[in-house]
Amino acid sequence: MATEQELSQFLKDVEKRAFKRALYHVRDEEAALDIVQDSMLKLSHHYGDKPRAELPMLFQRILSNCTLDWFRRQKTRNAVFTRMSDFEPEGDDGMDFDLLESYAGDANEETVQSAEEQTQRAQTLQSIEKEVQELPPRQREAFLMRYWEEMDVAETAAAMGCSEGSVKTHCFRAIQTLSKALKAKGIQL
């Protein structure tokens, strides 16, 4: 059984990756934060007494379900209601997600990058992120779980509720699509 400290440490360790994953799916920072918070609460409330080894799988499944629930609610709300904010012009409120913050180098790193190198790196990261967002939802989910969350095929299949073969197919297609799109932009990884 996971102790309160182990559960707390697990949630602290998974928080940023879960937010990034939710953000890729919903493309709305506030909604992504809500989804991650709801997922963490559900894990703590319903499964806090489970062994530490089971927490990652449970959390990934809960996160996936909360994301799907969010999309269902959006579909229903958009079919019935119109928000007044939809008619307001979009302004820069300074709350944009900062790519450089999530991909920042080690603080102890002594190499200094020129402004040109930093700009190129930021543009490359933005291109990669944009292409990941353009993937079909199941491919994106499999890709993020396998390569962002570093889950194995069996764990990913269990979290997605599909077969291991489907996970492999989704990942393969995602990698092919990303590779073609990035090569077309002149990005070689």
Coordinates of N, CA, C and O in Angstrom, one line a residue:
M1 N 0.8 -1.2 0.0 CA 0.0 0.0 0.0 C 0.9 1.3 0.0 O 1.9 1.3 0.7
A2 N 0.5 2.2 -0.8 CA 1.3 3.4 -0.9 C 1.0 4.3 0.3 O -0.1 4.5 0.7
T3 N 2.1 4.9 0.9 CA 1.9 5.8 2.0 C 1.5 7.1 1.5 O 1.5 7.4 0.3
E4 N 1.1 8.0 2.4 CA 0.6 9.3 2.0 C 1.8 10.1 1.3 O 1.6 10.8 0.3
Q5 N 3.0 9.9 1.8 CA 4.2 10.6 1.3 C 4.5 10.0 -0.1 O 4.9 10.8 -1.0
E6 N 4.4 8.7 -0.3 CA 4.6 8.1 -1.6 C 3.6 8.6 -2.7 O 4.0 8.9 -3.8
L7 N 2.4 8.7 -2.3 CA 1.3 9.2 -3.1 C 1.6 10.7 -3.5 O 1.5 11.1 -4.7
S8 N 1.9 11.4 -2.5 CA 2.3 12.8 -2.7 C 3.5 13.0 -3.7 O 3.4 13.8 -4.6
Q9 N 4.5 12.2 -3.5 CA 5.7 12.3 -4.3 C 5.3 11.8 -5.7 O 5.8 12.5 -6.7
F10 N 4.5 10.8 -5.9 CA 4.1 10.4 -7.2 C 3.4 11.5 -7.9 O 3.7 11.8 -9.1
L11 N 2.4 12.1 -7.3 CA 1.7 13.2 -7.9 C 2.6 14.4 -8.3 O 2.4 15.0 -9.3
K12 N 3.5 14.7 -7.4 CA 4.5 15.7 -7.7 C 5.3 15.4 -8.9 O 5.6 16.3 -9.8
D13 N 5.8 14.2 -9.0 CA 6.6 13.7 -10.1 C 5.9 13.7 -11.5 O 6.5 14.0 -12.5
V14 N 4.6 13.4 -11.5 CA 3.9 13.2 -12.7 C 3.1 14.5 -13.2 O 2.7 14.6 -14.3
E15 N 3.1 15.5 -12.3 CA 2.3 16.7 -12.6 C 2.6 17.4 -13.9 O 1.7 17.7 -14.7
K16 N 3.9 17.7 -14.2 CA 4.2 18.5 -15.4 C 3.9 17.7 -16.6 O 3.4 18.2 -17.6
R17 N 4.3 16.4 -16.6 CA 4.1 15.6 -17.8 C 2.6 15.4 -18.1 O 2.1 15.4 -19.2
A18 N 1.8 15.3 -17.0 CA 0.4 15.1 -17.2 C -0.2 16.4 -17.7 O -1.1 16.3 -18.6
F19 N 0.2 17.5 -17.3 CA -0.3 18.8 -17.8 C 0.0 18.9 -19.3 O -0.8 19.3 -20.1
K20 N 1.3 18.6 -19.6 CA 1.7 18.7 -21.0 C 0.8 17.8 -21.9 O 0.4 18.2 -23.0
R21 N 0.6 16.6 -21.4 CA -0.2 15.6 -22.2 C -1.6 16.1 -22.3 O -2.2 16.1 -23.4
A22 N -2.2 16.6 -21.3 CA -3.6 17.1 -21.3 C -3.6 18.4 -22.3 O -4.6 18.5 -23.0
L23 N -2.6 19.2 -22.2 CA -2.6 20.4 -23.0 C -2.5 20.0 -24.5 O -3.1 20.6 -25.4
Y24 N -1.7 19.0 -24.9 CA -1.7 18.5 -26.2 C -3.1 18.1 -26.7 O -3.5 18.3 -27.9
H25 N -3.9 17.5 -25.8 CA -5.2 17.0 -26.2 C -6.2 18.1 -26.3 O -6.9 18.2 -27.3
V26 N -6.3 18.9 -25.3 CA -7.4 19.9 -25.3 C -7.0 21.3 -25.8 O -7.9 22.1 -26.1
R27 N -5.7 21.6 -25.9 CA -5.3 22.8 -26.4 C -5.8 24.0 -25.7 O -6.1 25.1 -26.3
D28 N -6.0 23.9 -24.4 CA -6.5 25.0 -23.5 C -5.9 24.8 -22.2 O -6.1 23.8 -21.5
E29 N -5.1 25.8 -21.8 CA -4.3 25.6 -20.5 C -5.2 25.5 -19.3 O -4.9 24.6 -18.5
E30 N -6.2 26.3 -19.2 CA -7.1 26.2 -18.0 C -7.8 24.8 -18.0 O -7.9 24.2 -16.9
A31 N -8.3 24.3 -19.1 CA -8.9 23.0 -19.1 C -7.9 21.9 -18.8 O -8.2 21.0 -18.1
A32 N -6.7 22.1 -19.3 CA -5.7 21.0 -19.0 C -5.4 21.0 -17.5 O -5.2 19.9 -16.9
L33 N -5.3 22.2 -16.9 CA -5.0 22.2 -15.5 C -6.2 21.6 -14.7 O -6.0 20.8 -13.8
D34 N -7.4 21.8 -15.1 CA -8.6 21.2 -14.5 C -8.6 19.7 -14.6 O -8.9 19.0 -13.7
I35 N -8.2 19.2 -15.8 CA -8.2 17.8 -16.1 C -7.2 17.1 -15.2 O -7.4 16.1 -14.6
V36 N -6.0 17.7 -15.1 CA -4.9 17.1 -14.3 C -5.3 17.1 -12.8 O -5.1 16.1 -12.1
Q37 N -5.9 18.3 -12.4 CA -6.3 18.3 -11.0 C -7.4 17.3 -10.7 O -7.3 16.6 -9.6
D38 N -8.4 17.2 -11.5 CA -9.4 16.2 -11.3 C -8.9 14.8 -11.3 O -9.3 13.9 -10.5
S39 N -7.9 14.5 -12.2 CA -7.3 13.2 -12.2 C -6.6 12.9 -11.0 O -6.6 11.8 -10.4
M40 N -5.8 13.9 -10.5 CA -5.1 13.7 -9.2 C -6.0 13.4 -8.0 O -5.8 12.6 -7.2
L41 N -7.1 14.2 -8.0 CA -8.1 14.0 -6.9 C -8.7 12.6 -7.0 O -8.9 12.0 -5.9
K42 N -9.1 12.2 -8.2 CA -9.7 10.9 -8.3 C -8.8 9.8 -7.9 O -9.1 8.8 -7.2
L43 N -7.5 9.9 -8.3 CA -6.5 8.9 -7.9 C -6.4 8.9 -6.4 O -6.4 7.8 -5.8
S44 N -6.2 10.0 -5.8 CA -6.0 10.1 -4.3 C -7.3 9.6 -3.6 O -7.1 8.8 -2.6
H45 N -8.4 9.9 -4.0 CA -9.7 9.6 -3.3 C -10.0 8.1 -3.5 O -10.3 7.4 -2.5
H46 N -9.9 7.6 -4.7 CA -10.4 6.2 -5.0 C -9.3 5.2 -4.9 O -9.6 4.0 -4.7
Y47 N -8.0 5.6 -5.2 CA -7.0 4.6 -5.3 C -5.8 4.9 -4.5 O -4.7 4.3 -4.7
G48 N -5.9 5.8 -3.6 CA -4.8 6.2 -2.7 C -4.2 5.0 -1.9 O -3.1 5.0 -1.4
D49 N -5.0 4.0 -1.7 CA -4.6 2.9 -0.8 C -4.0 1.7 -1.7 O -3.6 0.7 -1.1
K50 N -3.8 1.9 -3.0 CA -3.2 0.9 -3.8 C -1.7 0.9 -3.7 O -1.1 1.9 -3.3
P51 N -1.0 -0.2 -4.1 CA 0.4 -0.2 -4.0 C 1.0 0.8 -4.9 O 0.5 1.2 -6.0
R52 N 2.2 1.3 -4.5 CA 2.9 2.4 -5.3 C 3.1 2.0 -6.8 O 3.0 2.8 -7.7
A53 N 3.4 0.7 -7.0 CA 3.7 0.2 -8.4 C 2.5 0.3 -9.3 O 2.6 0.5 -10.5
E54 N 1.3 0.3 -8.7 CA 0.1 0.4 -9.6 C -0.4 1.9 -9.9 O -1.2 2.1 -10.7
L55 N 0.2 2.8 -9.2 CA -0.2 4.2 -9.3 C 0.0 4.8 -10.7 O -0.9 5.4 -11.3
P56 N 1.1 4.5 -11.4 CA 1.3 5.1 -12.8 C 0.2 4.6 -13.7 O -0.4 5.5 -14.5
M57 N -0.1 3.3 -13.7 CA -1.1 2.8 -14.7 C -2.5 3.4 -14.4 O -3.2 3.8 -15.3
L58 N -2.8 3.4 -13.1 CA -4.1 3.9 -12.7 C -4.2 5.4 -13.1 O -5.3 5.8 -13.6
F59 N -3.2 6.2 -12.8 CA -3.2 7.6 -13.1 C -3.4 7.8 -14.6 O -4.2 8.7 -15.0
Q60 N -2.7 7.1 -15.4 CA -2.8 7.3 -16.9 C -4.2 7.0 -17.4 O -4.7 7.7 -18.2
R61 N -4.8 6.0 -16.8 CA -6.1 5.6 -17.2 C -7.1 6.7 -16.8 O -8.0 7.1 -17.5
I62 N -7.0 7.2 -15.5 CA -7.8 8.2 -15.0 C -7.7 9.5 -15.9 O -8.6 10.2 -16.2
L63 N -6.4 9.9 -16.2 CA -6.2 11.1 -17.0 C -6.8 10.9 -18.4 O -7.4 11.9 -18.8
S64 N -6.7 9.8 -19.0 CA -7.4 9.6 -20.3 C -8.9 9.7 -20.2 O -9.5 10.4 -21.0
N65 N -9.4 9.1 -19.1 CA -10.9 9.2 -18.9 C -11.4 10.6 -18.7 O -12.4 11.1 -19.2
C66 N -10.6 11.3 -17.9 CA -11.0 12.7 -17.6 C -10.9 13.6 -18.8 O -11.7 14.5 -19.0
T67 N -9.9 13.3 -19.7 CA -9.8 14.0 -20.9 C -11.0 13.7 -21.8 O -11.6 14.7 -22.4
L68 N -11.3 12.5 -21.9 CA -12.5 12.1 -22.8 C -13.8 12.7 -22.2 O -14.6 13.2 -23.0
D69 N -13.9 12.8 -20.9 CA -15.1 13.4 -20.3 C -15.1 14.9 -20.6 O -16.2 15.4 -20.9
W70 N -14.0 15.5 -20.6 CA -13.9 17.0 -21.0 C -14.4 17.2 -22.4 O -15.2 18.1 -22.7
F71 N -14.0 16.3 -23.3 CA -14.4 16.4 -24.7 C -15.9 16.2 -24.8 O -16.6 16.9 -25.6
R72 N -16.5 15.3 -24.1 CA -17.9 15.0 -24.1 C -18.7 16.2 -23.6 O -19.7 16.6 -24.2
R73 N -18.2 16.8 -22.5 CA -18.9 18.0 -22.0 C -18.8 19.1 -23.0 O -19.8 19.9 -23.1
Q74 N -17.7 19.3 -23.6 CA -17.5 20.4 -24.6 C -18.5 20.2 -25.8 O -19.2 21.1 -26.2
K75 N -18.6 19.0 -26.2 CA -19.5 18.7 -27.3 C -21.0 19.0 -27.0 O -21.7 19.6 -27.7
T76 N -21.3 18.6 -25.8 CA -22.7 18.8 -25.3 C -22.9 20.3 -25.2 O -23.9 20.9 -25.6
R77 N -22.0 21.0 -24.5 CA -22.2 22.4 -24.2 C -22.2 23.2 -25.6 O -23.0 24.1 -25.7
N78 N -21.3 22.9 -26.5 CA -21.3 23.6 -27.8 C -22.5 23.3 -28.6 O -22.9 24.2 -29.4
A79 N -23.2 22.2 -28.4 CA -24.4 21.9 -29.2 C -25.6 22.7 -28.6 O -26.5 23.0 -29.3
V80 N -25.5 23.0 -27.3 CA -26.7 23.7 -26.7 C -26.4 25.1 -26.4 O -27.3 25.9 -26.6
F81 N -25.2 25.5 -26.0 CA -25.0 26.9 -25.6 C -24.0 27.6 -26.5 O -23.1 27.0 -27.1
T82 N -24.0 28.9 -26.4 CA -23.0 29.7 -27.1 C -22.5 30.7 -26.0 O -23.2 31.3 -25.3
R83 N -21.2 30.7 -25.9 CA -20.5 31.5 -24.9 C -20.4 32.9 -25.4 O -20.1 33.1 -26.6
M84 N -20.6 33.9 -24.6 CA -20.4 35.3 -25.0 C -19.0 35.6 -25.3 O -18.7 36.4 -26.1
S85 N -18.0 34.9 -24.6 CA -16.6 35.1 -24.8 C -16.2 34.8 -26.2 O -15.2 35.2 -26.7
D86 N -17.0 33.9 -26.9 CA -16.7 33.5 -28.3 C -16.8 34.7 -29.2 O -16.2 34.7 -30.3
F87 N -17.5 35.8 -28.8 CA -17.7 36.9 -29.7 C -16.7 38.0 -29.4 O -16.6 39.0 -30.1
E88 N -15.9 37.9 -28.3 CA -14.9 38.9 -28.0 C -13.6 38.6 -28.7 O -13.2 37.5 -29.0
P89 N -12.9 39.7 -29.1 CA -11.6 39.5 -29.8 C -10.6 38.9 -28.8 O -10.6 39.2 -27.6
E90 N -9.7 38.0 -29.4 CA -8.7 37.4 -28.5 C -7.6 38.4 -28.2 O -7.1 39.1 -29.1
G91 N -7.2 38.6 -27.0 CA -6.2 39.5 -26.6 C -5.0 38.7 -26.0 O -5.1 37.6 -25.6
D92 N -3.9 39.4 -25.9 CA -2.7 38.7 -25.3 C -2.7 39.0 -23.9 O -2.4 40.1 -23.4
D93 N -3.1 38.0 -23.1 CA -3.2 38.2 -21.6 C -1.9 37.8 -20.9 O -1.8 37.7 -19.7
G94 N -0.9 37.4 -21.7 CA 0.4 37.0 -21.1 C 0.4 35.6 -20.5 O 1.3 35.3 -19.8
M95 N -0.6 34.8 -20.7 CA -0.8 33.5 -20.1 C -0.4 32.4 -21.0 O -0.8 31.3 -20.9
D96 N 0.4 32.7 -22.1 CA 0.8 31.6 -23.0 C 1.7 30.6 -22.4 O 2.5 30.9 -21.5
F97 N 1.5 29.4 -22.9 CA 2.4 28.3 -22.4 C 3.8 28.5 -22.9 O 4.0 28.8 -24.1
D98 N 4.8 28.5 -22.1 CA 6.1 28.8 -22.4 C 6.9 27.5 -22.8 O 7.2 26.7 -21.9
L99 N 7.1 27.2 -24.0 CA 7.8 26.0 -24.5 C 9.2 26.0 -23.9 O 9.7 24.9 -23.5
L100 N 9.9 27.1 -23.9 CA 11.3 27.1 -23.4 C 11.4 26.7 -22.0 O 12.4 26.1 -21.6
E101 N 10.4 27.0 -21.2 CA 10.4 26.6 -19.8 C 10.4 25.1 -19.6 O 11.1 24.6 -18.8
S102 N 9.6 24.5 -20.4 CA 9.5 23.0 -20.3 C 10.7 22.3 -20.9 O 11.0 21.1 -20.6
Y103 N 11.4 22.9 -21.8 CA 12.6 22.3 -22.5 C 13.9 23.0 -22.1 O 14.9 22.8 -22.8
A104 N 13.8 23.8 -21.0 CA 15.0 24.5 -20.6 C 16.1 23.5 -20.2 O 15.9 22.4 -19.7
G105 N 17.4 23.9 -20.5 CA 18.5 23.1 -20.2 C 18.8 23.0 -18.7 O 18.2 23.7 -17.9
D106 N 19.7 22.2 -18.3 CA 20.1 22.0 -16.9 C 20.7 23.3 -16.4 O 21.5 24.0 -17.1
A107 N 20.3 23.7 -15.2 CA 20.9 25.0 -14.6 C 22.4 24.9 -14.4 O 23.0 25.9 -14.4
N108 N 22.9 23.7 -14.3 CA 24.4 23.6 -14.0 C 25.1 23.5 -15.3 O 26.4 23.4 -15.3
E109 N 24.4 23.6 -16.5 CA 25.1 23.5 -17.8 C 25.9 24.8 -18.0 O 25.4 25.9 -17.9
E110 N 27.1 24.6 -18.4 CA 28.0 25.8 -18.5 C 28.1 26.3 -20.0 O 28.7 27.3 -20.2
T111 N 27.5 25.6 -20.9 CA 27.5 26.1 -22.3 C 26.5 27.2 -22.4 O 25.5 27.2 -21.9
V112 N 27.0 28.2 -23.2 CA 26.2 29.4 -23.4 C 25.7 29.4 -24.9 O 26.6 29.2 -25.8
Q113 N 24.4 29.5 -25.1 CA 23.9 29.5 -26.5 C 23.8 30.9 -26.9 O 23.4 31.8 -26.2
S114 N 24.0 31.1 -28.2 CA 23.8 32.4 -28.8 C 22.3 32.7 -28.9 O 21.5 31.7 -28.9
A115 N 22.0 33.9 -29.2 CA 20.5 34.2 -29.4 C 20.0 33.5 -30.6 O 18.9 33.0 -30.6
E116 N 20.8 33.3 -31.6 CA 20.4 32.6 -32.8 C 20.2 31.1 -32.5 O 19.2 30.6 -33.0
E117 N 21.0 30.5 -31.8 CA 20.9 29.1 -31.4 C 19.6 28.9 -30.6 O 18.9 27.9 -30.8
Q118 N 19.4 29.8 -29.6 CA 18.2 29.7 -28.8 C 16.9 29.9 -29.6 O 16.0 29.2 -29.4
T119 N 17.0 30.8 -30.5 CA 15.8 31.0 -31.4 C 15.5 29.8 -32.3 O 14.4 29.4 -32.4
Q120 N 16.6 29.3 -32.9 CA 16.5 28.1 -33.7 C 15.9 26.9 -32.9 O 15.0 26.2 -33.4
R121 N 16.4 26.7 -31.7 CA 15.9 25.7 -30.8 C 14.4 25.9 -30.5 O 13.7 24.9 -30.6
A122 N 14.1 27.1 -30.2 CA 12.7 27.4 -29.8 C 11.8 27.1 -31.0 O 10.7 26.5 -30.9
Q123 N 12.2 27.5 -32.2 CA 11.4 27.3 -33.4 C 11.3 25.8 -33.7 O 10.2 25.4 -34.1
T124 N 12.4 25.1 -33.5 CA 12.3 23.6 -33.8 C 11.4 23.0 -32.8 O 10.5 22.2 -33.2
L125 N 11.4 23.4 -31.5 CA 10.5 22.8 -30.5 C 9.1 23.1 -30.8 O 8.2 22.3 -30.7
Q126 N 8.8 24.3 -31.3 CA 7.5 24.7 -31.6 C 7.0 23.9 -32.8 O 5.8 23.5 -32.8
S127 N 7.8 23.7 -33.8 CA 7.4 22.9 -35.0 C 7.1 21.5 -34.5 O 6.1 20.9 -35.0
I128 N 7.9 20.9 -33.7 CA 7.7 19.5 -33.2 C 6.4 19.5 -32.4 O 5.5 18.6 -32.7
E129 N 6.2 20.4 -31.5 CA 5.0 20.5 -30.7 C 3.7 20.6 -31.6 O 2.7 19.9 -31.4
K130 N 3.8 21.5 -32.6 CA 2.7 21.7 -33.5 C 2.4 20.4 -34.3 O 1.2 20.0 -34.4
E131 N 3.4 19.7 -34.8 CA 3.2 18.4 -35.5 C 2.6 17.4 -34.6 O 1.8 16.6 -35.0
V132 N 3.0 17.3 -33.3 CA 2.4 16.3 -32.4 C 1.0 16.6 -32.2 O 0.1 15.7 -32.1
Q133 N 0.6 17.9 -32.1 CA -0.8 18.3 -31.9 C -1.6 17.9 -33.1 O -2.8 17.7 -32.9
E134 N -1.0 17.9 -34.3 CA -1.8 17.6 -35.5 C -2.0 16.1 -35.7 O -2.8 15.7 -36.5
L135 N -1.4 15.2 -34.9 CA -1.6 13.8 -35.0 C -3.0 13.5 -34.7 O -3.6 14.1 -33.8
P136 N -3.6 12.4 -35.2 CA -4.9 11.9 -34.8 C -4.9 11.6 -33.3 O -3.8 11.2 -32.8
P137 N -6.0 11.7 -32.6 CA -6.0 11.6 -31.2 C -5.4 10.3 -30.6 O -4.6 10.3 -29.7
R138 N -5.8 9.2 -31.2 CA -5.2 7.9 -30.7 C -3.7 7.7 -31.0 O -3.0 7.2 -30.1
Q139 N -3.3 8.2 -32.1 CA -1.8 8.2 -32.4 C -1.1 9.1 -31.4 O 0.0 8.7 -30.9
R140 N -1.6 10.3 -31.2 CA -1.0 11.2 -30.3 C -1.0 10.6 -28.9 O 0.1 10.7 -28.2
E141 N -2.1 10.0 -28.4 CA -2.1 9.5 -27.1 C -1.1 8.3 -26.9 O -0.3 8.3 -25.9
A142 N -1.0 7.4 -27.9 CA -0.1 6.3 -27.8 C 1.4 6.9 -27.9 O 2.2 6.4 -27.1
F143 N 1.6 7.8 -28.8 CA 3.0 8.4 -28.9 C 3.4 9.1 -27.6 O 4.5 8.8 -27.1
L144 N 2.5 9.9 -27.0 CA 2.9 10.6 -25.8 C 3.1 9.6 -24.6 O 4.0 9.8 -23.8
M145 N 2.3 8.6 -24.5 CA 2.4 7.6 -23.4 C 3.7 6.8 -23.6 O 4.5 6.6 -22.6
R146 N 4.0 6.4 -24.8 CA 5.2 5.6 -25.0 C 6.5 6.4 -24.9 O 7.5 6.0 -24.3
Y147 N 6.5 7.6 -25.5 CA 7.8 8.3 -25.6 C 7.9 9.5 -24.6 O 9.0 9.9 -24.3
W148 N 6.8 10.1 -24.2 CA 6.9 11.1 -23.2 C 6.8 10.6 -21.8 O 7.6 10.9 -20.9
E149 N 5.8 9.7 -21.6 CA 5.6 9.1 -20.3 C 6.6 7.9 -20.1 O 6.7 7.3 -19.0
E150 N 7.2 7.4 -21.1 CA 8.1 6.3 -21.1 C 7.5 5.0 -20.6 O 8.1 4.2 -19.8
M151 N 6.2 4.8 -21.0 CA 5.5 3.6 -20.6 C 5.8 2.5 -21.6 O 6.1 2.8 -22.8
D152 N 5.8 1.2 -21.2 CA 6.1 0.2 -22.2 C 4.8 -0.1 -22.9 O 3.7 0.4 -22.6
V153 N 4.9 -1.0 -23.9 CA 3.7 -1.3 -24.8 C 2.5 -1.9 -24.0 O 1.4 -1.4 -24.2
A154 N 2.8 -2.8 -23.1 CA 1.7 -3.4 -22.3 C 1.0 -2.3 -21.4 O -0.2 -2.3 -21.3
E155 N 1.8 -1.5 -20.8 CA 1.2 -0.4 -19.9 C 0.4 0.5 -20.7 O -0.7 0.9 -20.3
T156 N 0.9 0.9 -21.9 CA 0.2 1.8 -22.8 C -1.1 1.2 -23.3 O -2.2 1.9 -23.3
A157 N -1.1 -0.1 -23.6 CA -2.3 -0.8 -24.1 C -3.3 -0.8 -23.0 O -4.5 -0.6 -23.2
A158 N -2.9 -1.1 -21.8 CA -3.8 -1.1 -20.6 C -4.4 0.2 -20.4 O -5.6 0.4 -20.1
A159 N -3.6 1.3 -20.4 CA -4.1 2.6 -20.2 C -5.1 3.1 -21.3 O -6.0 3.8 -21.0
M160 N -4.8 2.7 -22.5 CA -5.6 3.1 -23.6 C -6.8 2.2 -23.8 O -7.7 2.6 -24.6
G161 N -6.8 1.1 -23.2 CA -7.9 0.1 -23.4 C -7.9 -0.5 -24.7 O -9.0 -0.7 -25.3
C162 N -6.8 -0.8 -25.3 CA -6.7 -1.5 -26.6 C -5.6 -2.6 -26.5 O -4.9 -2.8 -25.5
S163 N -5.4 -3.2 -27.6 CA -4.4 -4.3 -27.7 C -3.0 -3.7 -27.9 O -2.8 -2.6 -28.3
E164 N -2.0 -4.5 -27.5 CA -0.6 -4.1 -27.7 C -0.3 -3.9 -29.2 O 0.5 -3.0 -29.5
G165 N -0.9 -4.7 -30.1 CA -0.7 -4.5 -31.5 C -1.2 -3.1 -31.9 O -0.6 -2.5 -32.8
S166 N -2.3 -2.7 -31.4 CA -2.9 -1.4 -31.7 C -1.9 -0.3 -31.3 O -1.7 0.7 -32.0
V167 N -1.3 -0.4 -30.1 CA -0.4 0.6 -29.6 C 0.8 0.7 -30.5 O 1.2 1.8 -30.9
K168 N 1.3 -0.5 -30.9 CA 2.5 -0.5 -31.8 C 2.1 0.2 -33.2 O 2.9 1.0 -33.7
T169 N 1.0 -0.1 -33.7 CA 0.5 0.5 -34.9 C 0.4 2.0 -34.8 O 0.8 2.8 -35.7
H170 N -0.3 2.5 -33.7 CA -0.5 3.9 -33.5 C 0.9 4.6 -33.4 O 1.1 5.7 -34.0
C171 N 1.8 4.0 -32.7 CA 3.1 4.6 -32.5 C 3.9 4.7 -33.8 O 4.5 5.7 -34.1
F172 N 3.9 3.6 -34.6 CA 4.5 3.5 -35.8 C 4.0 4.6 -36.8 O 4.8 5.3 -37.4
R173 N 2.7 4.7 -36.9 CA 2.1 5.7 -37.8 C 2.4 7.1 -37.3 O 2.6 8.0 -38.1
A174 N 2.4 7.3 -36.0 CA 2.7 8.6 -35.5 C 4.2 9.0 -35.8 O 4.4 10.2 -36.2
I175 N 5.1 8.1 -35.6 CA 6.5 8.4 -35.9 C 6.7 8.6 -37.4 O 7.4 9.6 -37.8
Q176 N 6.0 7.9 -38.3 CA 6.1 8.1 -39.7 C 5.6 9.5 -40.1 O 6.2 10.2 -40.8
T177 N 4.4 9.8 -39.5 CA 3.8 11.1 -39.8 C 4.7 12.3 -39.4 O 4.9 13.2 -40.1
L178 N 5.2 12.1 -38.1 CA 6.1 13.2 -37.6 C 7.3 13.3 -38.4 O 7.8 14.4 -38.7
S179 N 7.9 12.2 -38.7 CA 9.2 12.2 -39.5 C 9.0 12.9 -40.9 O 9.8 13.7 -41.2
K180 N 7.9 12.5 -41.6 CA 7.7 13.2 -42.9 C 7.4 14.7 -42.7 O 7.9 15.5 -43.5
A181 N 6.6 15.0 -41.7 CA 6.3 16.5 -41.6 C 7.5 17.3 -41.2 O 7.7 18.4 -41.7
L182 N 8.4 16.7 -40.3 CA 9.6 17.4 -39.9 C 10.6 17.5 -41.0 O 11.3 18.5 -41.2
K183 N 10.7 16.4 -41.8 CA 11.7 16.4 -42.9 C 11.2 17.5 -43.9 O 12.1 18.2 -44.5
A184 N 9.9 17.6 -44.1 CA 9.4 18.6 -45.1 C 9.8 20.0 -44.6 O 9.9 20.9 -45.5
K185 N 9.9 20.2 -43.3 CA 10.3 21.5 -42.8 C 11.8 21.7 -42.7 O 12.3 22.7 -42.1
G186 N 12.5 20.6 -43.0 CA 14.0 20.7 -43.0 C 14.6 20.4 -41.6 O 15.7 20.8 -41.3
I187 N 13.8 19.8 -40.8 CA 14.3 19.4 -39.4 C 14.7 18.0 -39.4 O 14.0 17.1 -39.7
Q188 N 16.0 17.8 -39.1 CA 16.5 16.4 -39.0 C 16.8 16.1 -37.5 O 17.6 16.9 -36.9
L189 N 16.3 15.1 -37.0 CA 16.5 14.7 -35.6 C 17.4 13.5 -35.5 O 17.5 12.7 -36.3

